[in-house]
Each structure stands twice: as structure tokens, then as C-alpha cells.
Short mmCIF file of C-alpha atoms in Angstrom, two decimals:
data_model
loop_
_atom_site.label_atom_id
_atom_site.label_comp_id
_atom_site.label_asym_id
_atom_site.label_seq_id
_atom_site.Cartn_x
_atom_site.Cartn_y
_atom_site.Cartn_z
CA UNK A 697 62.51 -24.31 36.86
CA UNK A 698 59.93 -26.61 38.40
CA UNK A 699 61.40 -29.16 40.78
CA UNK A 700 60.32 -32.76 40.14
CA UNK A 701 59.59 -34.83 43.27
CA UNK A 702 62.10 -37.63 43.70
CA UNK A 703 59.46 -40.36 43.66
CA UNK A 704 58.22 -39.20 40.24
CA UNK A 705 61.61 -38.54 38.68
CA UNK A 706 61.88 -41.95 36.95
CA UNK A 707 58.38 -41.51 35.50
CA UNK A 708 59.18 -38.01 34.15
CA UNK A 709 62.46 -39.28 32.74
CA UNK A 710 60.65 -42.17 31.04
CA UNK A 711 58.08 -39.79 29.46
CA UNK A 712 60.81 -37.43 28.32
CA UNK A 713 62.86 -40.17 26.68
CA UNK A 714 59.76 -41.70 25.08
CA UNK A 715 58.76 -38.34 23.58
CA UNK A 716 62.32 -37.70 22.41
CA UNK A 717 62.49 -41.13 20.79
CA UNK A 718 59.10 -40.67 19.15
CA UNK A 719 60.12 -37.29 17.77
CA UNK A 720 63.39 -38.75 16.51
CA UNK A 721 61.57 -41.43 14.54
CA UNK A 722 58.99 -38.94 13.26
CA UNK A 723 61.82 -36.74 11.97
CA UNK A 724 63.54 -39.80 10.53
CA UNK A 725 60.41 -40.93 8.67
CA UNK A 726 59.79 -37.38 7.46
CA UNK A 727 63.35 -37.15 6.17
CA UNK A 728 62.98 -40.51 4.43
CA UNK A 729 59.79 -39.35 2.72
CA UNK A 730 61.48 -36.14 1.57
CA UNK A 731 64.37 -38.21 0.24
CA UNK A 732 62.00 -40.57 -1.56
CA UNK A 733 60.29 -37.64 -3.25
CA UNK A 734 63.56 -36.10 -4.40
CA UNK A 735 64.47 -37.00 -7.97
CA UNK A 736 68.07 -38.24 -7.79
CA UNK A 737 70.79 -37.11 -10.15
CA UNK A 738 71.63 -39.84 -12.65
CA UNK A 739 75.17 -40.12 -13.93
CA UNK A 740 75.34 -40.46 -17.72
CA UNK A 741 79.00 -39.52 -17.89
CA UNK A 742 80.67 -42.89 -18.46
CA UNK A 743 84.35 -43.50 -17.80
CA UNK A 744 86.14 -44.47 -21.00
CA UNK A 745 83.51 -42.99 -23.35
CA UNK A 746 85.33 -39.96 -24.72
CA UNK A 747 83.67 -39.41 -28.12
CA UNK A 748 81.49 -36.32 -28.44
CA UNK A 749 78.21 -37.42 -30.03
CA UNK A 750 75.87 -35.25 -32.06
CA UNK A 751 72.59 -36.21 -30.40
CA UNK A 752 70.49 -34.58 -33.12
CA UNK A 753 71.84 -37.12 -35.64
CA UNK A 754 69.98 -40.49 -35.48
CA UNK A 755 73.09 -42.50 -36.42
CA UNK A 756 75.29 -40.84 -33.82
CA UNK A 757 72.47 -41.13 -31.30
CA UNK A 758 72.45 -44.90 -31.89
CA UNK A 759 76.23 -44.99 -31.30
CA UNK A 760 75.72 -42.95 -28.12
CA UNK A 761 73.19 -45.38 -26.66
CA UNK A 762 75.35 -48.37 -27.58
CA UNK A 763 78.48 -46.80 -26.06
CA UNK A 764 76.81 -45.82 -22.80
CA UNK A 765 74.14 -48.51 -22.32
CA UNK A 766 75.08 -51.34 -24.68
CA UNK A 767 74.94 -54.01 -21.97
CA UNK A 768 71.54 -52.90 -20.68
CA UNK A 769 70.13 -52.61 -24.21
CA UNK A 770 71.25 -56.15 -25.03
CA UNK A 771 69.60 -57.49 -21.86
CA UNK A 772 66.35 -55.66 -22.56
CA UNK A 773 66.29 -56.82 -26.19
CA UNK A 774 66.60 -60.41 -24.97
CA UNK A 775 63.84 -59.79 -22.41
CA UNK A 776 61.56 -58.31 -25.08
CA UNK A 777 61.84 -61.42 -27.26
CA UNK A 778 59.42 -63.22 -24.93
CA UNK A 779 58.01 -60.52 -22.66
CA UNK A 780 56.19 -57.20 -22.66
CA UNK A 781 55.65 -54.63 -19.93
CA UNK A 782 53.58 -51.53 -19.18
CA UNK A 783 54.91 -48.10 -18.25
CA UNK A 784 52.70 -45.33 -16.86
CA UNK A 785 54.32 -42.01 -17.74
CA UNK A 786 53.71 -39.36 -15.10
CA UNK A 787 54.92 -35.86 -15.82
CA UNK A 788 53.84 -32.30 -16.31
CA UNK A 789 52.25 -31.25 -19.57
CA UNK A 790 54.98 -30.63 -22.19
CA UNK A 791 57.52 -32.59 -20.13
CA UNK A 792 58.50 -34.75 -23.13
CA UNK A 793 56.63 -38.01 -22.47
CA UNK A 794 56.03 -38.60 -26.16
CA UNK A 795 59.66 -37.85 -27.01
CA UNK A 796 60.99 -40.49 -24.61
CA UNK A 797 58.56 -43.06 -26.02
CA UNK A 798 59.83 -42.31 -29.54
CA UNK A 799 63.44 -42.75 -28.42
CA UNK A 800 62.59 -46.15 -26.91
CA UNK A 801 61.11 -47.18 -30.27
CA UNK A 802 64.23 -45.87 -31.98
CA UNK A 803 66.51 -47.98 -29.78
CA UNK A 804 64.47 -51.19 -29.58
CA UNK A 805 62.31 -51.10 -32.72
CA UNK A 806 58.82 -49.95 -33.66
CA UNK A 807 57.56 -53.52 -33.23
CA UNK A 808 58.43 -53.56 -29.51
CA UNK A 809 56.66 -50.46 -28.15
CA UNK A 810 53.43 -48.55 -28.51
CA UNK A 811 52.90 -45.05 -27.15
CA UNK A 812 49.31 -44.85 -25.94
CA UNK A 813 48.28 -41.21 -25.57
CA UNK A 814 44.90 -41.19 -23.85
CA UNK A 815 44.29 -37.62 -25.03
CA UNK A 816 45.00 -38.58 -28.66
CA UNK A 817 42.65 -41.57 -28.39
CA UNK A 818 39.81 -39.43 -27.06
CA UNK A 819 40.37 -36.77 -29.74
CA UNK A 820 40.54 -39.46 -32.45
CA UNK A 821 37.29 -41.08 -31.34
CA UNK A 822 35.64 -37.65 -31.19
CA UNK A 823 36.73 -36.86 -34.76
CA UNK A 824 35.52 -40.27 -35.98
CA UNK A 825 31.98 -39.75 -34.71
CA UNK A 826 31.06 -37.98 -37.95
CA UNK A 827 31.69 -41.27 -39.77
CA UNK A 828 28.62 -43.49 -39.41
CA UNK A 829 30.61 -46.73 -39.75
CA UNK A 830 33.10 -45.70 -37.06
CA UNK A 831 30.30 -44.61 -34.76
CA UNK A 832 28.60 -48.00 -35.14
CA UNK A 833 31.92 -49.78 -34.53
CA UNK A 834 32.38 -47.81 -31.30
CA UNK A 835 28.81 -48.42 -30.13
CA UNK A 836 29.07 -52.16 -30.83
CA UNK A 837 32.35 -52.39 -28.94
CA UNK A 838 31.05 -50.43 -25.96
CA UNK A 839 27.93 -52.59 -25.74
CA UNK A 840 30.18 -55.57 -25.03
CA UNK A 841 33.01 -53.97 -23.05
CA UNK A 842 31.77 -50.82 -21.30
CA UNK A 843 30.70 -50.97 -17.65
CA UNK A 844 29.89 -47.69 -15.93
CA UNK A 845 27.49 -45.45 -14.06
CA UNK A 846 26.05 -43.66 -17.10
CA UNK A 847 24.58 -45.11 -20.27
CA UNK A 848 26.59 -45.56 -23.47
CA UNK A 849 24.51 -42.85 -25.19
CA UNK A 850 25.14 -40.42 -22.34
CA UNK A 851 28.87 -41.23 -22.40
CA UNK A 852 29.08 -40.59 -26.15
CA UNK A 853 27.12 -37.34 -25.77
CA UNK A 854 29.54 -36.28 -23.02
CA UNK A 855 32.38 -36.96 -25.47
CA UNK A 856 30.80 -34.98 -28.30
CA UNK A 857 29.86 -31.99 -26.14
CA UNK A 858 32.98 -31.77 -23.99
CA UNK A 859 35.50 -28.94 -23.89
CA UNK A 860 39.22 -29.39 -23.18
CA UNK A 861 38.72 -29.08 -19.41
CA UNK A 862 35.72 -31.39 -19.07
CA UNK A 863 36.65 -34.85 -17.80
CA UNK A 864 34.94 -37.94 -19.17
CA UNK A 865 33.93 -40.85 -16.90
CA UNK A 866 36.96 -43.01 -16.12
CA UNK A 867 35.12 -46.21 -17.06
CA UNK A 868 34.38 -44.76 -20.50
CA UNK A 869 38.00 -43.70 -21.03
CA UNK A 870 39.22 -47.17 -20.05
CA UNK A 871 36.89 -48.75 -22.60
CA UNK A 872 38.24 -46.44 -25.34
CA UNK A 873 41.84 -47.26 -24.42
CA UNK A 874 41.12 -50.98 -24.29
CA UNK A 875 39.52 -50.77 -27.76
CA UNK A 876 42.60 -49.02 -29.16
CA UNK A 877 45.01 -51.54 -27.62
CA UNK A 878 42.94 -54.46 -28.94
CA UNK A 879 43.53 -53.24 -32.51
CA UNK A 880 47.30 -53.60 -32.32
CA UNK A 881 49.62 -56.59 -31.90
CA UNK A 882 50.80 -57.10 -28.35
CA UNK A 883 53.71 -54.79 -27.53
CA UNK A 884 55.14 -53.11 -24.47
CA UNK A 885 53.05 -50.04 -23.69
CA UNK A 886 53.90 -46.50 -22.66
CA UNK A 887 50.66 -45.08 -21.25
CA UNK A 888 50.58 -41.27 -21.45
CA UNK A 889 47.69 -39.45 -19.78
CA UNK A 890 46.44 -42.07 -17.33
CA UNK A 891 45.97 -41.64 -14.47
CA UNK A 892 44.87 -38.06 -15.16
CA UNK A 893 43.01 -37.55 -11.87
CA UNK A 894 43.88 -38.57 -8.32
CA UNK A 895 40.87 -40.91 -8.09
CA UNK A 896 42.10 -42.81 -11.18
CA UNK A 897 45.14 -44.27 -9.43
CA UNK A 898 43.17 -47.25 -8.14
CA UNK A 899 42.22 -48.08 -11.75
CA UNK A 900 45.82 -47.85 -12.91
CA UNK A 901 46.91 -50.41 -10.30
CA UNK A 902 44.78 -53.03 -12.07
CA UNK A 903 44.95 -51.63 -15.58
CA UNK A 904 47.00 -54.57 -16.87
CA UNK A 905 44.18 -56.92 -15.83
CA UNK A 906 41.59 -54.78 -17.60
CA UNK A 907 43.48 -55.02 -20.91
CA UNK A 908 44.44 -58.71 -20.52
CA UNK A 909 48.14 -58.00 -19.89
CA UNK A 910 47.91 -60.02 -16.68
CA UNK A 911 51.47 -61.34 -16.60
CA UNK A 912 53.16 -58.08 -17.58
CA UNK A 913 55.33 -56.11 -15.21
CA UNK A 914 54.02 -52.59 -14.75
CA UNK A 915 56.10 -49.58 -13.74
CA UNK A 916 55.44 -45.95 -12.90
CA UNK A 917 57.90 -43.56 -14.56
CA UNK A 918 57.85 -40.05 -13.07
CA UNK A 919 59.45 -37.14 -14.93
CA UNK A 920 60.79 -34.07 -13.18
CA UNK A 921 61.08 -31.01 -15.42
CA UNK A 922 61.51 -27.48 -14.01
CA UNK A 923 58.57 -25.18 -14.65
CA UNK A 924 60.99 -22.67 -16.20
CA UNK A 925 61.84 -25.24 -18.89
CA UNK A 926 58.19 -25.91 -19.71
CA UNK A 927 57.52 -22.17 -19.80
CA UNK A 928 60.34 -21.54 -22.28
CA UNK A 929 59.33 -24.50 -24.43
CA UNK A 930 55.84 -23.06 -24.74
CA UNK A 931 56.73 -19.40 -25.28
CA UNK A 932 59.20 -19.99 -28.11
CA UNK A 933 57.81 -23.05 -29.90
CA UNK A 934 56.75 -22.69 -33.53
CA UNK A 935 55.30 -24.95 -36.22
CA UNK A 936 55.43 -25.03 -39.99
CA UNK A 937 52.04 -23.92 -41.40
CA UNK A 938 52.45 -26.43 -44.25
CA UNK A 939 53.79 -29.71 -42.80
CA UNK A 940 53.13 -28.88 -39.11
CA UNK A 941 56.65 -29.89 -38.04
CA UNK A 942 57.39 -28.42 -34.58
CA UNK A 943 60.57 -26.49 -33.75
CA UNK A 944 61.63 -23.96 -31.14
CA UNK A 945 63.17 -20.55 -31.79
CA UNK A 946 65.22 -20.76 -28.60
CA UNK A 947 65.80 -24.49 -28.13
CA UNK A 948 65.45 -26.34 -31.47
CA UNK A 949 66.55 -24.21 -34.40
CA UNK A 950 66.25 -25.01 -38.10
CA UNK A 951 69.18 -24.80 -40.50
CA UNK A 952 67.87 -21.60 -42.07
CA UNK A 953 66.83 -18.53 -40.08
CA UNK A 954 65.28 -15.34 -41.42
CA UNK A 955 65.00 -11.76 -40.17
CA UNK A 956 61.98 -9.47 -40.38
CA UNK A 957 63.29 -5.92 -40.82
CA UNK A 958 59.90 -4.40 -40.02
CA UNK A 959 59.40 -6.13 -36.66
CA UNK A 960 63.13 -6.62 -36.06
CA UNK A 961 62.52 -10.24 -35.16
CA UNK A 962 64.23 -13.47 -36.19
CA UNK A 963 62.16 -16.42 -37.41
CA UNK A 964 62.78 -20.05 -38.35
CA UNK A 965 62.40 -21.36 -41.89
CA UNK A 966 61.12 -24.92 -42.30
CA UNK A 967 63.83 -27.40 -43.35
CA UNK A 968 61.39 -29.50 -45.39
CA UNK A 969 62.12 -28.70 -49.07
CA UNK A 970 58.49 -29.47 -49.96
CA UNK A 971 57.34 -26.50 -47.86
CA UNK A 972 59.09 -23.94 -50.08
CA UNK A 973 60.86 -22.03 -47.32
CA UNK A 974 57.74 -21.55 -45.21
CA UNK A 975 58.07 -19.23 -42.21
CA UNK A 976 57.39 -21.12 -39.00
CA UNK A 977 54.83 -19.49 -36.70
CA UNK A 978 53.84 -19.62 -33.04
CA UNK A 979 50.60 -21.07 -31.70
CA UNK A 980 47.94 -18.78 -30.32
CA UNK A 981 48.21 -18.49 -26.55
CA UNK A 982 51.76 -19.86 -26.30
CA UNK A 983 53.08 -16.39 -25.47
CA UNK A 984 51.38 -16.78 -22.07
CA UNK A 985 53.67 -19.70 -21.23
CA UNK A 986 52.68 -21.87 -18.29
CA UNK A 987 50.08 -19.38 -17.05
CA UNK A 988 47.58 -20.93 -19.45
CA UNK A 989 48.13 -24.41 -17.96
CA UNK A 990 49.03 -23.60 -14.34
CA UNK A 991 46.07 -25.51 -12.87
CA UNK A 992 47.01 -28.54 -14.95
CA UNK A 993 50.63 -28.35 -13.77
CA UNK A 994 49.53 -28.22 -10.14
CA UNK A 995 47.43 -31.34 -10.66
CA UNK A 996 50.34 -33.08 -12.40
CA UNK A 997 52.50 -32.36 -9.34
CA UNK A 998 49.87 -33.97 -7.11
CA UNK A 999 49.72 -37.03 -9.37
CA UNK A 1000 53.48 -37.50 -9.15
CA UNK A 1001 53.37 -37.05 -5.38
CA UNK A 1002 50.59 -39.64 -5.17
CA UNK A 1003 52.74 -42.14 -7.04
CA UNK A 1004 55.34 -42.01 -4.26
CA UNK A 1005 52.78 -43.38 -1.78
CA UNK A 1006 52.09 -46.52 -3.84
CA UNK A 1007 53.42 -49.90 -2.77
CA UNK A 1008 53.89 -53.04 -4.82
CA UNK A 1009 54.77 -51.34 -8.10
CA UNK A 1010 58.30 -50.25 -9.12
CA UNK A 1011 59.00 -46.58 -9.74
CA UNK A 1012 61.57 -44.96 -12.01
CA UNK A 1013 62.51 -41.33 -11.40
CA UNK A 1014 63.84 -39.24 -14.27
CA UNK A 1015 65.02 -35.67 -14.00
CA UNK A 1016 65.55 -33.27 -16.87
CA UNK A 1017 67.95 -30.89 -15.11
CA UNK A 1018 71.24 -30.98 -13.25
CA UNK A 1019 72.62 -28.18 -11.01
CA UNK A 1020 75.46 -26.30 -12.68
CA UNK A 1021 77.85 -26.73 -9.76
CA UNK A 1022 77.87 -30.55 -10.11
CA UNK A 1023 77.06 -30.93 -13.81
CA UNK A 1024 80.60 -31.81 -14.90
CA UNK A 1025 80.58 -34.82 -12.57
CA UNK A 1026 77.32 -36.24 -13.92
CA UNK A 1027 76.92 -35.38 -17.60
CA UNK A 1028 78.97 -34.69 -20.70
CA UNK A 1029 78.74 -31.20 -22.17
CA UNK A 1030 77.05 -32.39 -25.38
CA UNK A 1031 74.20 -33.85 -23.27
CA UNK A 1032 73.18 -30.35 -22.15
CA UNK A 1033 70.37 -28.55 -23.98
CA UNK A 1034 71.81 -25.67 -26.05
CA UNK A 1035 70.21 -22.25 -26.27
CA UNK A 1036 70.14 -20.61 -29.68
CA UNK A 1037 70.47 -16.90 -30.34
CA UNK A 1038 70.87 -15.08 -33.64
CA UNK A 1039 72.99 -12.29 -35.06
CA UNK A 1040 72.26 -10.33 -38.22
CA UNK A 1041 75.29 -10.20 -40.51
CA UNK A 1042 76.28 -7.19 -42.71
CA UNK A 1043 75.24 -9.09 -45.85
CA UNK A 1044 71.73 -9.68 -44.46
CA UNK A 1045 72.27 -13.32 -43.55
CA UNK A 1046 71.66 -14.64 -40.04
CA UNK A 1047 74.32 -16.33 -37.92
CA UNK A 1048 73.11 -18.88 -35.36
CA UNK A 1049 74.93 -18.85 -32.01
CA UNK A 1050 74.85 -21.76 -29.58
CA UNK A 1051 75.50 -21.70 -25.81
CA UNK A 1052 74.55 -24.00 -22.91
CA UNK A 1053 71.05 -23.15 -21.69
CA UNK A 1054 70.99 -22.07 -18.04
CA UNK A 1055 67.64 -22.32 -16.24
CA UNK A 1056 66.31 -22.02 -12.71
CA UNK A 1057 65.18 -25.37 -11.32
CA UNK A 1058 62.15 -25.56 -9.04
CA UNK A 1059 64.41 -25.07 -6.00
CA UNK A 1060 65.72 -21.81 -7.45
CA UNK A 1061 69.19 -23.15 -8.31
CA UNK A 1062 71.01 -22.44 -11.56
CA UNK A 1063 70.83 -25.62 -13.61
CA UNK A 1064 71.32 -27.07 -17.06
CA UNK A 1065 68.40 -28.67 -18.86
CA UNK A 1066 69.28 -32.01 -20.43
CA UNK A 1067 68.57 -33.17 -23.95
CA UNK A 1068 66.12 -36.04 -24.36
CA UNK A 1069 68.78 -38.69 -25.08
CA UNK A 1070 70.51 -38.70 -21.65
CA UNK A 1071 67.12 -38.83 -19.91
CA UNK A 1072 66.17 -41.80 -22.11
CA UNK A 1073 69.53 -43.35 -21.25
CA UNK A 1074 68.65 -43.15 -17.55
CA UNK A 1075 65.30 -44.77 -18.34
CA UNK A 1076 66.94 -47.66 -20.20
CA UNK A 1077 69.39 -48.39 -17.40
CA UNK A 1078 66.71 -48.31 -14.70
CA UNK A 1079 64.34 -50.49 -16.75
CA UNK A 1080 67.09 -53.08 -17.12
CA UNK A 1081 67.65 -53.10 -13.35
CA UNK A 1082 63.95 -53.73 -12.71
CA UNK A 1083 63.07 -56.16 -15.51
CA UNK A 1084 66.23 -58.21 -15.96
CA UNK A 1085 67.45 -60.25 -13.02
#
């Protein structure tokens, strides 16, 4: 070991301690950042609430929310009498953003919330371009409200000629969203699909000013859903070919299930009596699962990560899963997503079996996926903490 001259010993000691202190704080900051980016477990198991609710029944779902978040719901209802707010929903594709928006409408009323899906707006405008009156309405609106780096004609041509992966200019998208919002009475907004790119975050910070919601609180809500959950949702989802109602062979069964003797496969039968017992079918490409949207999922992860670096805007973190080893401390059993399997009976009928669905979370741990209601419950409680003093 090199011997340090006595005269320089204090200097070496000072450098050593400075470096050690610097490294300590670097590690501390790094640990804090990792903690900030971790979606915390939220306890929806409430002491004293012992009833087992059927969360697929709207009436029992209403009782569930009242029993577990009655105080917060009352506060938010009072707040919504005179105020509105904006939520930016950040989550992977098929993470349930639309479902949570619907549950908020269910709890607080259709007149209080609007779910603004940027993708739906763009598709709707695209479909309306064949109607001359709608095209003129759009052009007239854009002539007064659009500001961008390409002409209105070029922007519309980009819309008409785009494929699903082609991105439209952000300024054009904002004008379309503003036009849609202007058509409706003022409500609290759940924005789904914006920001869609990393460079759109700066626009989202001032989005409320662009749509004349200047006094509204705005909040980022980030959703954490394991990729294994999204994969299963895609691979086993089906729709009715008549009424287009979605269901899932593994996760959202219908009351009636059939069996194809030739293929030896079970299938769901639409519950809608007007569909005449239609066999529900899968969508083309869904059998590939998340492989078909992997690039999109990677971008969604980056968007959520970007949100953690923002200052001056509140953030709500919602997670869809809970590790099995701690689940009983945080959630009630009926809040866990069931997995459905089927057994052919001797008389040819099909028996539906239900068990808790075990998945691998993104850290590789065995976990339960949660139903939408407990995640919405966590959203309600956190919104109340932010909006109501």
C-alpha cells in the first residue's frame, strides 16, 4: 500500500471523505428516483367492510364504492358542483384507460366526465371526410384555430393518406381535439392518447390553456399493467359479430359457453338476446399477443418514465397487480381478476370453472391481476387527496 506523506495526509483524507460523501448522495438520489418510479401497492381492503361484492353487477359495484370510498366520493361530488379538472391517462395500449373513465362516469354521473380518446377523434374525423358538409365544417374550424408548420390542405391530406403507424403533426391533432371539446358542455376530462410521443409532453403541460380550461387542475395518471396481462387480454379476447360486444374467453366469460366437437375448442355465446346465440370470434392478429404492438409498448414505457421527471403537476400512480405473498393484506379476494376455464359435461353442456388468475408481473414475481373496480377505487381516493383540501 502506498504510504501518504504526513504533510499531505489531511488533504488526502479530505478528498476521500468528499468523494465518499458525494457517492453517498448520488446513491441516495438514485434510490429516491427508483422509489419514485415504483408504483406503490394501494390498500383497498378496508377494516370493517366485510361484505363480498359482485363487482360485475352495477348495483353491487355502486355499494362497493360507497362502502370503501363514500367519504372521498362525497367530497369529490361537492368539488365537481363548481369545478372541473383534466386527467392525462398514461398507460400501455390495452391497459384499461377507457374502462376506468367509464367507471368514473358510473360513480359521478355522465354529466361530470368526458373521455377524450385522441385516436377515436382522429378516426372519426377521417371517416367524416367523405361527407362534404363535415369536411367544410372541419376546414372552416381549422382556418380559425389551426397554427402549424404545414398547410391545412397538407394536414388533411396527411390524415387521409395515413396508416396506423404514421403520426400526424401535433399542432393538427391539438386542433382536432380542441374542436371536439368545444362541441360539448364543460366537464372534467380524461385525455387518452396524448401525449403520444415524447416531444408532445411540452404541449400537454399547457394543454389546459389551449382549450380554455385555464383554471382547471391538471393531473397525470400513470397505469402500471404487467405485459403478461396485456398479452393474455389480447390473445383470448373475442367480439360478437352482430353487436360487437367484447368479451374474453379466459378473463370475461359470457353466461353461455359452447363446444366445437370438430376443433375440440370452447367458445363464448353472446348474451344479447337480439344476436340469436351468435358465436363470439377473435380478431385477426390477436393470436400474436403483444408481439404485434411491442414497439408501441416500449414507447408507452418511455412516456410513463418521462412523466416522473415533470415538476409542477400532480401524479397519480395506479397498479393493476399485487404480489401473491402480500395480496391478503392489501385486497379482498373478490377484487382479484378470475380466470375462467371450461369442462365438457356428459350431457354435452359446458361447465364454467372460476379460479384466481395468477400472472407474472414485470419483475418476474407471481402476482394477482386486479379487477377494474379496485383500481378505480385507488384513483378516486388519490383524486380526493389532490383536489379537495
